[in-house]
Tab-separated table of C-alpha atoms and ligand atoms in Angstrom:
chain	number	residue	atom	x	y	z
A	1	MET	CA	-0.084	-0.006	-0.006
A	2	GLN	CA	1.333	3.429	-0.854
A	3	PHE	CA	0.203	6.594	0.949
A	4	ARG	CA	-0.750	9.884	-0.909
A	5	PRO	CA	-0.923	13.345	0.316
A	6	VAL	CA	-4.570	14.304	1.158
A	7	LYS	CA	-6.729	15.514	-1.663
A	8	GLY	CA	-5.518	19.224	-2.653
A	9	MET	CA	-2.919	19.193	-0.205
A	10	ASN	CA	0.962	19.113	-1.722
A	11	ASP	CA	4.499	18.364	-0.688
A	12	ILE	CA	6.591	21.122	-1.366
A	13	LEU	CA	10.352	19.397	-2.052
A	14	PRO	CA	13.993	20.505	-2.540
A	15	GLY	CA	14.006	21.760	-5.889
A	16	ASP	CA	10.662	23.488	-5.695
A	17	ILE	CA	11.230	25.008	-2.110
A	18	GLU	CA	13.861	27.619	-3.175
A	19	ARG	CA	11.287	29.661	-5.174
A	20	TRP	CA	9.289	29.482	-1.775
A	21	GLN	CA	11.973	30.748	0.237
A	22	ARG	CA	13.009	33.426	-1.986
A	23	LEU	CA	9.198	34.772	-2.074
A	24	GLU	CA	9.128	34.589	1.467
A	25	SER	CA	12.138	36.408	1.988
A	26	VAL	CA	11.253	39.234	-0.217
A	27	PHE	CA	7.964	39.388	1.426
A	28	ARG	CA	9.483	39.490	5.012
A	29	SER	CA	11.856	41.954	4.321
A	30	THR	CA	9.183	44.435	2.331
A	31	VAL	CA	7.010	44.352	5.202
A	32	GLU	CA	9.346	44.657	7.960
A	33	LEU	CA	10.924	47.382	6.131
A	34	HIS	CA	7.383	49.121	6.633
A	35	GLY	CA	7.436	48.506	10.451
A	36	TYR	CA	5.610	44.888	10.456
A	37	SER	CA	6.692	42.365	13.105
A	38	GLU	CA	5.763	38.575	12.878
A	39	VAL	CA	3.215	36.821	14.823
A	40	ARG	CA	2.758	33.075	14.842
A	41	THR	CA	-0.664	31.815	15.972
A	42	PRO	CA	-2.078	28.223	16.295
A	43	ILE	CA	-3.588	26.438	13.045
A	44	LEU	CA	-6.307	25.081	15.005
A	45	GLU	CA	-9.146	27.557	16.765
A	46	ALA	CA	-12.278	27.569	18.163
A	47	LEU	CA	-14.728	26.712	15.322
A	48	GLU	CA	-16.882	29.746	16.711
A	49	LEU	CA	-14.149	32.414	16.154
A	50	PHE	CA	-14.385	31.668	12.410
A	51	VAL	CA	-18.198	32.034	12.663
A	52	ARG	CA	-17.911	35.117	14.480
A	53	SER	CA	-15.570	36.862	12.557
A	54	THR	CA	-15.483	35.487	8.848
A	55	GLY	CA	-19.000	35.186	8.957
A	56	GLU	CA	-22.036	32.950	9.326
A	57	THR	CA	-23.096	33.773	5.602
A	58	SER	CA	-19.592	33.847	4.012
A	59	GLU	CA	-19.189	30.709	1.711
A	60	ILE	CA	-15.737	29.934	3.549
A	61	VAL	CA	-17.923	29.019	7.037
A	62	GLU	CA	-20.699	27.779	5.223
A	63	LYS	CA	-19.320	25.060	3.118
A	64	GLN	CA	-15.292	24.982	3.123
A	65	MET	CA	-14.137	24.609	7.172
A	66	PHE	CA	-12.248	21.429	8.172
A	67	GLU	CA	-13.753	20.771	11.322
A	68	LEU	CA	-13.240	18.450	14.237
A	69	GLU	CA	-14.428	17.844	17.743
A	70	ARG	CA	-12.133	16.881	20.650
A	71	SER	CA	-13.547	16.434	24.262
A	72	GLY	CA	-16.744	18.450	23.449
A	73	GLU	CA	-14.644	21.197	21.881
A	74	ARG	CA	-15.555	22.304	18.487
A	75	LEU	CA	-12.240	23.207	16.642
A	76	ALA	CA	-11.482	24.143	12.804
A	77	LEU	CA	-8.461	24.491	11.004
A	78	ARG	CA	-7.917	28.077	10.355
A	79	PRO	CA	-9.367	29.012	7.029
A	80	GLU	CA	-7.440	32.480	6.734
A	81	GLY	CA	-5.039	34.220	9.234
A	82	THR	CA	-7.341	37.403	10.081
A	83	PRO	CA	-9.363	35.922	12.820
A	84	GLY	CA	-6.541	33.968	14.606
A	85	SER	CA	-4.503	37.303	14.767
A	86	ALA	CA	-7.113	39.520	15.774
A	87	ARG	CA	-8.055	36.839	18.803
A	88	ALA	CA	-4.093	37.215	20.070
A	89	PHE	CA	-4.475	40.962	19.707
A	90	ILE	CA	-7.237	41.172	21.957
A	91	GLY	CA	-5.947	38.616	24.225
A	92	GLY	CA	-2.495	39.753	24.711
A	93	SER	CA	-4.088	43.380	25.047
A	94	VAL	CA	-1.572	44.942	22.859
A	95	HIS	CA	-3.654	47.829	22.314
A	96	ALA	CA	-2.781	49.139	26.060
A	97	ARG	CA	0.888	48.792	24.996
A	98	GLU	CA	0.899	50.446	21.734
A	99	PRO	CA	-1.338	52.683	19.748
A	100	VAL	CA	-0.736	51.291	16.413
A	101	THR	CA	0.073	47.752	15.862
A	102	ARG	CA	1.306	46.151	12.599
A	103	TRP	CA	1.755	42.490	12.326
A	104	TYR	CA	2.238	40.130	9.857
A	105	TYR	CA	2.118	36.153	9.025
A	106	ILE	CA	3.258	33.564	6.902
A	107	GLY	CA	1.697	30.187	6.762
A	108	PRO	CA	-0.671	27.280	6.018
A	109	MET	CA	-4.357	27.815	5.695
A	110	PHE	CA	-7.340	25.123	4.838
A	111	ARG	CA	-10.462	25.260	2.918
A	112	ALA	CA	-12.259	22.432	1.554
A	113	GLU	CA	-12.649	23.373	-2.283
A	114	ASN	CA	-12.346	21.387	-5.129
A	115	PRO	CA	-8.923	21.472	-6.097
A	116	GLN	CA	-7.508	23.096	-9.222
A	117	ARG	CA	-4.559	25.038	-10.314
A	118	GLY	CA	-4.080	27.822	-8.266
A	119	ARG	CA	-6.821	26.535	-5.743
A	120	TYR	CA	-5.872	24.055	-3.233
A	121	ARG	CA	-7.367	22.558	0.143
A	122	GLN	CA	-4.052	23.358	2.126
A	123	PHE	CA	-2.419	26.560	0.646
A	124	HIS	CA	-0.225	29.557	2.125
A	125	GLN	CA	-0.752	32.821	2.794
A	126	ALA	CA	1.559	35.953	3.705
A	127	GLY	CA	-0.634	38.542	5.100
A	128	CYS	CA	-0.605	41.829	7.123
A	129	GLU	CA	-2.770	43.920	9.791
A	130	VAL	CA	-3.058	47.162	10.904
A	131	TYR	CA	-4.662	47.510	14.368
A	132	GLY	CA	-5.698	51.092	15.485
A	133	ASP	CA	-5.145	53.427	12.441
A	134	ALA	CA	-8.609	54.512	10.549
A	135	GLY	CA	-6.666	55.631	7.416
A	136	PRO	CA	-7.046	56.251	4.562
A	137	ILE	CA	-3.403	57.012	4.500
A	138	ALA	CA	-2.617	53.687	6.192
A	139	ASP	CA	-4.686	51.702	3.456
A	140	ALA	CA	-3.008	53.833	0.777
A	141	GLU	CA	0.446	52.722	2.178
A	142	MET	CA	-0.622	49.170	2.354
A	143	ILE	CA	-1.602	49.109	-1.360
A	144	ASP	CA	1.457	50.840	-2.547
A	145	MET	CA	4.068	48.534	-0.227
A	146	LEU	CA	1.963	45.718	-2.313
A	147	VAL	CA	2.763	47.197	-5.600
A	148	GLY	CA	6.151	47.146	-4.640
A	149	LEU	CA	6.383	43.997	-3.518
A	150	LEU	CA	4.918	42.426	-6.698
A	151	ARG	CA	7.305	44.347	-8.500
A	152	ALA	CA	10.177	43.171	-6.456
A	153	LEU	CA	9.091	39.658	-7.143
A	154	GLY	CA	9.102	39.894	-10.807
A	155	VAL	CA	5.305	39.753	-11.606
A	156	SER	CA	5.092	41.453	-14.856
A	157	SER	CA	1.606	42.496	-14.864
A	158	PHE	CA	-1.166	43.024	-12.627
A	159	ASP	CA	-4.277	44.891	-11.879
A	160	VAL	CA	-5.259	46.828	-8.739
A	161	ARG	CA	-8.957	47.075	-8.345
A	162	VAL	CA	-10.415	49.394	-5.257
A	163	ASN	CA	-13.727	49.716	-3.805
A	164	SER	CA	-15.399	51.103	-0.754
A	165	LEU	CA	-18.289	49.547	1.580
A	166	GLY	CA	-18.639	52.198	3.619
A	167	GLY	CA	-19.566	51.710	7.141
A	168	PRO	CA	-22.435	49.928	8.845
A	169	GLN	CA	-25.043	52.912	8.058
A	170	SER	CA	-24.115	53.131	4.158
A	171	ARG	CA	-23.966	49.239	3.923
A	172	ALA	CA	-27.449	49.123	5.674
A	173	ARG	CA	-28.819	51.763	3.250
A	174	TYR	CA	-27.089	49.910	0.198
A	175	ARG	CA	-28.425	46.446	0.905
A	176	ASN	CA	-31.833	47.947	0.939
A	177	VAL	CA	-31.317	49.660	-2.583
A	178	LEU	CA	-29.963	46.320	-3.907
A	179	GLN	CA	-32.927	44.631	-2.716
A	180	ASP	CA	-35.356	46.700	-3.969
A	181	TYR	CA	-33.211	46.794	-7.354
A	182	LEU	CA	-32.818	42.675	-7.418
A	183	ARG	CA	-36.417	41.773	-6.050
A	184	PRO	CA	-38.092	42.246	-9.295
A	185	HIS	CA	-35.705	40.163	-10.952
A	186	ALA	CA	-35.317	37.164	-8.244
A	187	ASN	CA	-36.510	34.613	-10.712
A	188	GLU	CA	-33.687	35.377	-12.645
A	189	LEU	CA	-31.231	34.737	-9.908
A	190	SER	CA	-29.408	31.448	-9.402
A	191	GLU	CA	-30.971	29.280	-6.447
A	192	HIS	CA	-27.991	30.347	-4.296
A	193	ALA	CA	-28.357	34.342	-4.920
A	194	GLN	CA	-32.167	34.057	-4.152
A	195	LYS	CA	-31.284	32.933	-0.596
A	196	ARG	CA	-28.301	35.482	-0.419
A	197	LEU	CA	-30.949	38.123	-1.702
A	198	LEU	CA	-32.463	37.761	1.957
A	199	ASP	CA	-29.681	37.541	4.249
A	200	ASN	CA	-26.845	38.990	2.267
A	201	PRO	CA	-27.595	40.883	-1.207
A	202	LEU	CA	-24.187	42.042	-1.543
A	203	ARG	CA	-22.531	38.668	-1.932
A	204	ILE	CA	-24.749	38.290	-5.311
A	205	LEU	CA	-22.575	41.075	-6.887
A	206	ASP	CA	-19.454	38.662	-6.047
A	207	SER	CA	-21.287	35.539	-7.946
A	208	LYS	CA	-19.466	33.752	-10.634
A	209	ASN	CA	-22.887	32.383	-11.743
A	210	PRO	CA	-23.531	33.777	-15.651
A	211	ARG	CA	-27.428	34.418	-14.471
A	212	ASP	CA	-26.534	36.458	-11.608
A	213	ILE	CA	-23.560	38.254	-13.485
A	214	GLU	CA	-26.494	39.333	-15.821
A	215	ALA	CA	-28.906	40.416	-13.372
A	216	VAL	CA	-26.721	42.543	-11.455
A	217	LYS	CA	-25.515	44.820	-14.547
A	218	GLY	CA	-27.337	47.595	-14.208
A	219	ALA	CA	-27.507	47.442	-10.254
A	220	PRO	CA	-26.973	50.724	-8.388
A	221	SER	CA	-23.158	51.377	-7.177
A	222	ILE	CA	-22.679	51.283	-3.546
A	223	LEU	CA	-20.422	54.511	-4.071
A	224	GLU	CA	-23.663	56.042	-5.135
A	225	VAL	CA	-25.118	55.779	-1.404
A	226	LEU	CA	-21.905	56.122	0.723
A	227	GLU	CA	-22.568	58.318	3.834
A	228	PRO	CA	-20.459	61.659	3.800
A	229	GLU	CA	-17.805	60.311	6.000
A	230	ASP	CA	-17.524	56.987	4.125
A	231	LEU	CA	-17.154	58.766	1.024
A	232	ALA	CA	-14.748	61.469	2.361
A	233	HIS	CA	-12.614	58.338	3.489
A	234	PHE	CA	-12.833	56.819	0.329
A	235	GLN	CA	-11.577	60.079	-1.653
A	236	GLY	CA	-8.787	60.352	0.742
A	237	LEU	CA	-7.600	57.075	-0.067
A	238	ARG	CA	-7.611	58.028	-3.936
A	239	ALA	CA	-5.741	61.332	-3.222
A	240	ALA	CA	-3.288	59.249	-1.228
A	241	LEU	CA	-2.770	56.825	-3.907
A	242	ASP	CA	-2.646	59.024	-6.673
A	243	ALA	CA	-0.046	61.302	-4.761
A	244	LEU	CA	1.981	58.185	-4.763
A	245	GLY	CA	1.639	57.583	-8.189
A	246	THR	CA	0.052	54.027	-7.466
A	247	PRO	CA	-1.729	52.504	-10.193
A	248	TYR	CA	-5.441	51.533	-9.410
A	249	THR	CA	-8.970	51.440	-10.872
A	250	ILE	CA	-12.178	51.693	-8.991
A	251	ASP	CA	-14.543	48.868	-8.920
A	252	PRO	CA	-18.117	49.162	-7.400
A	253	GLY	CA	-18.754	45.472	-7.887
A	254	LEU	CA	-15.794	44.350	-5.769
A	255	VAL	CA	-17.160	43.081	-2.802
A	256	ARG	CA	-14.880	39.975	-1.875
A	257	GLY	CA	-16.203	37.139	0.015
A	258	LEU	CA	-15.957	37.690	3.623
A	259	ASP	CA	-18.518	39.372	5.679
A	260	TYR	CA	-16.265	41.516	8.014
A	261	TYR	CA	-15.495	44.307	5.525
A	262	THR	CA	-15.833	48.029	6.076
A	263	ARG	CA	-14.825	50.962	4.002
A	264	THR	CA	-11.563	50.001	1.856
A	265	LEU	CA	-11.556	46.958	-0.110
A	266	PHE	CA	-9.085	46.126	-2.566
A	267	GLU	CA	-7.585	43.151	-4.912
A	268	PHE	CA	-4.763	42.384	-6.980
A	269	THR	CA	-5.315	40.366	-10.182
A	270	SER	CA	-2.902	39.168	-12.854
A	271	SER	CA	-2.522	36.907	-15.790
A	272	ALA	CA	0.810	36.599	-15.534
A	273	GLY	CA	3.253	33.378	-15.827
A	274	LYS	CA	1.062	30.241	-15.511
A	275	LEU	CA	-1.850	31.644	-13.601
A	276	GLY	CA	-4.920	30.577	-15.132
A	277	SER	CA	-8.521	31.157	-14.166
A	278	GLN	CA	-7.805	31.733	-10.589
A	279	ASN	CA	-6.393	35.073	-11.098
A	280	ALA	CA	-6.663	36.783	-7.767
A	281	LEU	CA	-3.321	37.004	-6.120
A	282	LEU	CA	-4.180	38.891	-2.751
A	283	GLY	CA	-6.977	40.649	-1.433
A	284	GLY	CA	-7.681	42.580	1.896
A	285	GLY	CA	-9.661	45.544	3.284
A	286	ARG	CA	-10.757	47.351	6.374
A	287	TYR	CA	-12.608	45.721	9.097
A	288	ASP	CA	-13.337	48.369	11.722
A	289	GLY	CA	-15.973	46.684	13.358
A	290	MET	CA	-14.244	43.125	13.770
A	291	LEU	CA	-12.149	43.520	17.184
A	292	ALA	CA	-15.386	44.860	19.097
A	293	GLU	CA	-17.539	41.979	17.763
A	294	LEU	CA	-14.753	39.473	18.938
A	295	GLY	CA	-14.813	41.425	22.699
A	296	GLY	CA	-11.759	43.571	22.243
A	297	PRO	CA	-11.544	47.157	21.770
A	298	GLN	CA	-13.524	49.310	19.501
A	299	LEU	CA	-10.425	49.791	17.294
A	300	PRO	CA	-10.382	49.980	13.411
A	301	ALA	CA	-8.383	47.469	11.526
A	302	ILE	CA	-6.925	46.875	7.975
A	303	GLY	CA	-5.454	43.985	6.547
A	304	TYR	CA	-4.710	41.744	3.546
A	305	ALA	CA	-3.812	38.150	2.611
A	306	MET	CA	-1.571	36.975	-0.538
A	307	GLY	CA	-1.725	33.471	-1.886
A	308	LEU	CA	1.713	32.261	-2.054
A	309	GLU	CA	0.727	29.433	-4.702
A	310	ARG	CA	-0.527	31.822	-6.750
A	311	MET	CA	2.328	34.373	-6.482
A	312	LEU	CA	4.859	31.609	-7.445
A	313	LEU	CA	2.626	30.955	-10.281
A	314	ALA	CA	2.676	34.523	-11.422
A	315	MET	CA	6.484	34.925	-10.526
A	316	ASP	CA	9.224	35.448	-13.052
A	317	ASP	CA	12.166	33.376	-12.212
A	318	SER	CA	15.198	34.896	-14.062
A	319	ALA	CA	15.966	36.545	-10.973
A	320	LEU	CA	16.184	33.660	-8.805
A	321	PRO	CA	20.000	33.187	-7.838
A	322	GLN	CA	21.692	30.107	-7.776
A	323	VAL	CA	23.511	28.472	-4.854
A	324	GLN	CA	27.177	28.132	-5.817
A	325	ARG	CA	28.406	24.916	-4.041
A	326	CYS	CA	31.330	22.939	-3.459
A	327	PHE	CA	31.629	19.055	-3.536
A	328	VAL	CA	33.981	17.518	-1.261
A	329	ALA	CA	35.312	14.003	-2.361
A	330	PRO	CA	37.921	12.421	-0.117
A	331	VAL	CA	38.757	8.760	-0.726
A	332	GLY	CA	39.740	6.625	2.382
A	333	GLU	CA	39.711	7.593	6.307
A	334	ARG	CA	42.418	9.627	6.433
A	335	ALA	CA	41.225	11.758	3.507
A	336	ALA	CA	37.661	11.858	5.157
A	337	HIS	CA	39.253	13.433	8.074
A	338	GLN	CA	41.102	16.115	5.964
A	339	GLY	CA	37.872	16.539	4.023
A	340	LEU	CA	35.878	17.272	7.130
A	341	VAL	CA	38.306	20.228	8.443
A	342	LEU	CA	38.207	21.630	4.764
A	343	ALA	CA	34.155	21.476	4.533
A	344	ARG	CA	34.207	22.963	7.742
A	345	GLU	CA	36.491	25.808	6.827
A	346	LEU	CA	34.612	26.525	3.638
A	347	ARG	CA	31.308	26.973	5.282
A	348	ALA	CA	32.618	29.143	7.793
A	349	ARG	CA	33.109	31.205	4.627
A	350	GLU	CA	29.539	30.880	3.941
A	351	ILE	CA	30.079	28.573	1.084
A	352	THR	CA	27.355	25.730	0.613
A	353	VAL	CA	29.515	22.572	0.907
A	354	ASP	CA	28.447	18.973	-0.065
A	355	LEU	CA	30.708	16.158	1.629
A	356	ASP	CA	30.589	12.856	0.208
A	357	GLY	CA	32.932	10.504	2.044
A	358	ARG	CA	31.583	7.210	0.373
A	359	GLY	CA	34.370	6.954	-1.821
A	360	GLY	CA	34.533	5.349	-5.597
A	361	SER	CA	36.607	6.035	-8.684
A	362	LEU	CA	37.352	9.800	-9.756
A	363	ARG	CA	34.646	9.214	-12.501
A	364	SER	CA	31.987	8.511	-10.079
A	365	LEU	CA	32.939	11.223	-7.779
A	366	LEU	CA	32.717	13.639	-10.453
A	367	ARG	CA	29.424	12.616	-11.510
A	368	ARG	CA	28.012	12.686	-8.398
A	369	ALA	CA	29.367	16.378	-7.925
A	370	ASP	CA	27.697	17.197	-11.524
A	371	ALA	CA	24.678	15.686	-10.350
A	372	ARG	CA	24.494	18.287	-7.358
A	373	GLY	CA	25.493	21.121	-9.716
A	374	ALA	CA	28.495	21.712	-7.758
A	375	ARG	CA	30.797	24.399	-9.274
A	376	PHE	CA	33.896	23.105	-7.273
A	377	CYS	CA	34.959	19.583	-6.854
A	378	LEU	CA	37.742	18.874	-4.014
A	379	VAL	CA	39.263	15.363	-4.661
A	380	ILE	CA	41.467	14.257	-1.664
A	381	GLY	CA	42.777	10.410	-2.208
A	382	ASP	CA	45.922	8.616	-1.669
A	383	SER	CA	48.332	10.363	-3.907
A	384	GLU	CA	46.998	13.653	-2.770
A	385	LEU	CA	47.828	12.693	0.724
A	386	GLU	CA	51.094	11.553	0.137
A	387	ARG	CA	52.095	15.085	-1.719
A	388	GLY	CA	50.215	17.126	0.783
A	389	VAL	CA	48.075	18.379	-1.628
A	390	VAL	CA	44.229	18.947	-2.426
A	391	GLN	CA	42.949	18.886	-6.194
A	392	VAL	CA	40.547	21.624	-6.610
A	393	LYS	CA	38.417	20.889	-9.935
A	394	ASP	CA	36.364	23.975	-11.510
A	395	LEU	CA	33.618	22.103	-13.079
A	396	ARG	CA	32.763	25.009	-14.726
A	397	ALA	CA	35.814	26.280	-16.477
A	398	HIS	CA	37.199	22.427	-16.903
A	399	THR	CA	40.159	23.491	-14.971
A	400	GLN	CA	42.197	21.940	-12.236
A	401	ILE	CA	44.782	22.877	-9.740
A	402	GLU	CA	46.621	21.310	-6.837
A	403	LEU	CA	46.717	23.432	-3.937
A	404	ALA	CA	48.039	23.049	-0.124
A	405	PRO	CA	45.072	22.130	2.024
A	406	SER	CA	45.487	25.574	3.863
A	407	ALA	CA	45.058	27.418	0.730
A	408	VAL	CA	41.925	26.057	-0.573
A	409	ALA	CA	39.216	27.684	1.089
A	410	SER	CA	40.401	31.178	0.453
A	411	HIS	CA	41.191	30.198	-3.163
A	412	ILE	CA	37.378	29.124	-3.582
A	413	ALA	CA	36.285	32.144	-1.841
A	414	VAL	CA	38.052	34.329	-4.128
A	415	ALA	CA	36.916	32.934	-7.018
A	416	LEU	CA	33.402	32.841	-6.127
A	417	THR	CA	33.413	36.390	-4.992
A	418	GLN	CA	34.955	37.480	-8.767
A	419	ASP	CA	31.941	35.199	-10.295
A	420	GLU	CA	29.356	37.437	-7.832
A	421	ALA	CA	30.859	40.609	-9.136
A	422	ALA	CA	30.802	39.618	-12.744
A	423	GLY	CA	27.192	38.982	-12.038
B	1	AMP	P1	-9.079	35.377	0.776
B	1	AMP	O1	-8.571	34.863	2.085
B	1	AMP	O2	-10.193	34.454	0.023
B	1	AMP	O3	-9.481	36.639	0.441
B	1	AMP	O4	-8.152	34.915	-0.397
B	1	AMP	C1	-6.694	35.983	-0.440
B	1	AMP	C2	-5.730	35.098	-1.177
B	1	AMP	O5	-5.482	33.702	-0.906
B	1	AMP	C3	-6.560	35.117	-2.713
B	1	AMP	O6	-6.227	36.131	-3.462
B	1	AMP	C4	-5.628	33.803	-3.154
B	1	AMP	O7	-4.476	34.337	-3.485
B	1	AMP	C5	-5.194	33.067	-1.801
B	1	AMP	N1	-6.218	31.844	-2.051
B	1	AMP	C6	-7.451	31.855	-1.357
B	1	AMP	N2	-8.016	30.582	-1.240
B	1	AMP	C7	-7.044	29.877	-2.114
B	1	AMP	C8	-7.148	28.262	-2.325
B	1	AMP	N3	-7.918	27.657	-2.058
B	1	AMP	N4	-5.839	27.857	-2.856
B	1	AMP	C9	-5.025	28.562	-3.194
B	1	AMP	N5	-5.138	29.989	-2.950
B	1	AMP	C10	-5.918	30.576	-2.276
C-alpha cells in the first residue's frame, strides 16, 4: 500500500522550495521595512471564532471549513489568518501598550474546495494587519507596499482594484437599495443568490454564476449611496494613491467573500506566468468592526492576505539566484578527516558544501558532483595525501589545480566572489 497526500494538499520538495524561500524572504524584508512584526498563531482555533469573524454567511464558513471535535470542543483548521491574529491581539491586550500595531504572518490555511491549478485545500498565505489606524493614509500605504512587493518579485503585470463598502450605515442603506433593485429580478437569479437576496444581498455582486452576473449588470453602485464620512474616507484613499502614483482602478462591483469588511476594499489580479482562471493574487480591506465584535476594543483595522501558490505561478524566475556549491570527495579514512576539516573551513566562509565520504572512482565522484550542480569538486585520495595537496577541479571552467589544504578555502572564496562581481 502506498500513501498519498490528502486531496488538494501538496508536498513542497527541495528543487521547488528555493522559489518559496525567495518569495518568503522578499515578503519578509518588504513588510519589515514598513514596520510590521511577525506573529505566529495556532493552526487550530475554536470553530466559533471563524463563525463570528469570517461570517456565518461567508462561503468559507458555510461550506469550506475543516472541522473537528475533541472532548466536546468544536475546533476548525484556520481557513484564513485574520481571525486568529485578531484573537491574539485582543487576548494580549496589545492595544494597551502601543497605539498602532502592525503584524504580519506566513503560514498554511485550509479550505475544503475543489482542487484545481491555483486552488488547493491546504494553501499558504502571507498577510499583514494594522490595528488602531482608521486610514485612509494607512490604506494607501498598504496598497502601495503591495505594488512594490509584486514588482520586486518580478510579477510582470497585474491590476489593482479598489472599492469602498462604507460603514454599517452606508452598507445597510445599500443593502436596501440593492434588494429593491433585485427583487423584481429574483426569478432570474441563481438559487443560491435568491437565498442571499434575503440575508446578504451584497454577496450576489460577487457571484460567478452567469445568471447573477447578468442580473446585477444595471444595479446601482454602492459608491452612490455612501454616507458623507465614508465618501470622504474613500476620496482620501484615492488622493493618497494619486500622490504616490500607485496604479489602480475603481471597481464598485468588488465586494469579496468575507462578511467583516468595511470601507476600503482591494484586490490584485494578474494573468502573468502560469496563472490560469484563479487570477486573484491577494485581497484585503478594512474591518473596523471586527475587534469589538470579538469582544476586543473598539479599534479600526485593515489587512490583506496574499496567496503564495498563486504568487509562485505569477512570478518571473529570471532573478532567482543560483547557490554556488562545493563538492568535497575524500577517498579513504585519512582523506575523509581532511575533507571534514576542509568542509568546515569552507562553510565558515558561507560557502555551501556537500561532503561525500562514500569513496569510489574519480569518475563516479565527478558524476556525483555534477548531479549536485557543484561549481567546484575537491578530490583527496592517497596520492594527494602523500604529496600534501588537494585537487581543486573547477567544473565550470573545466580546469584543475593542486593546492596545499590550507590554501583551498581562500582560493575558492576568491573565485566565488569574482563570479558574483561579474554578475
Ligand atoms: P481570501 O482569504 O479568500 O481573501 O484570499 C486571499 C488570497 O489567498 C487569494 O487572492 C488567493 O491568492 C489565495 N487563496 C484563497 N483561497 C485559496 C485556495 N483555496 N488555494 C490557493 N490560494 C488561495
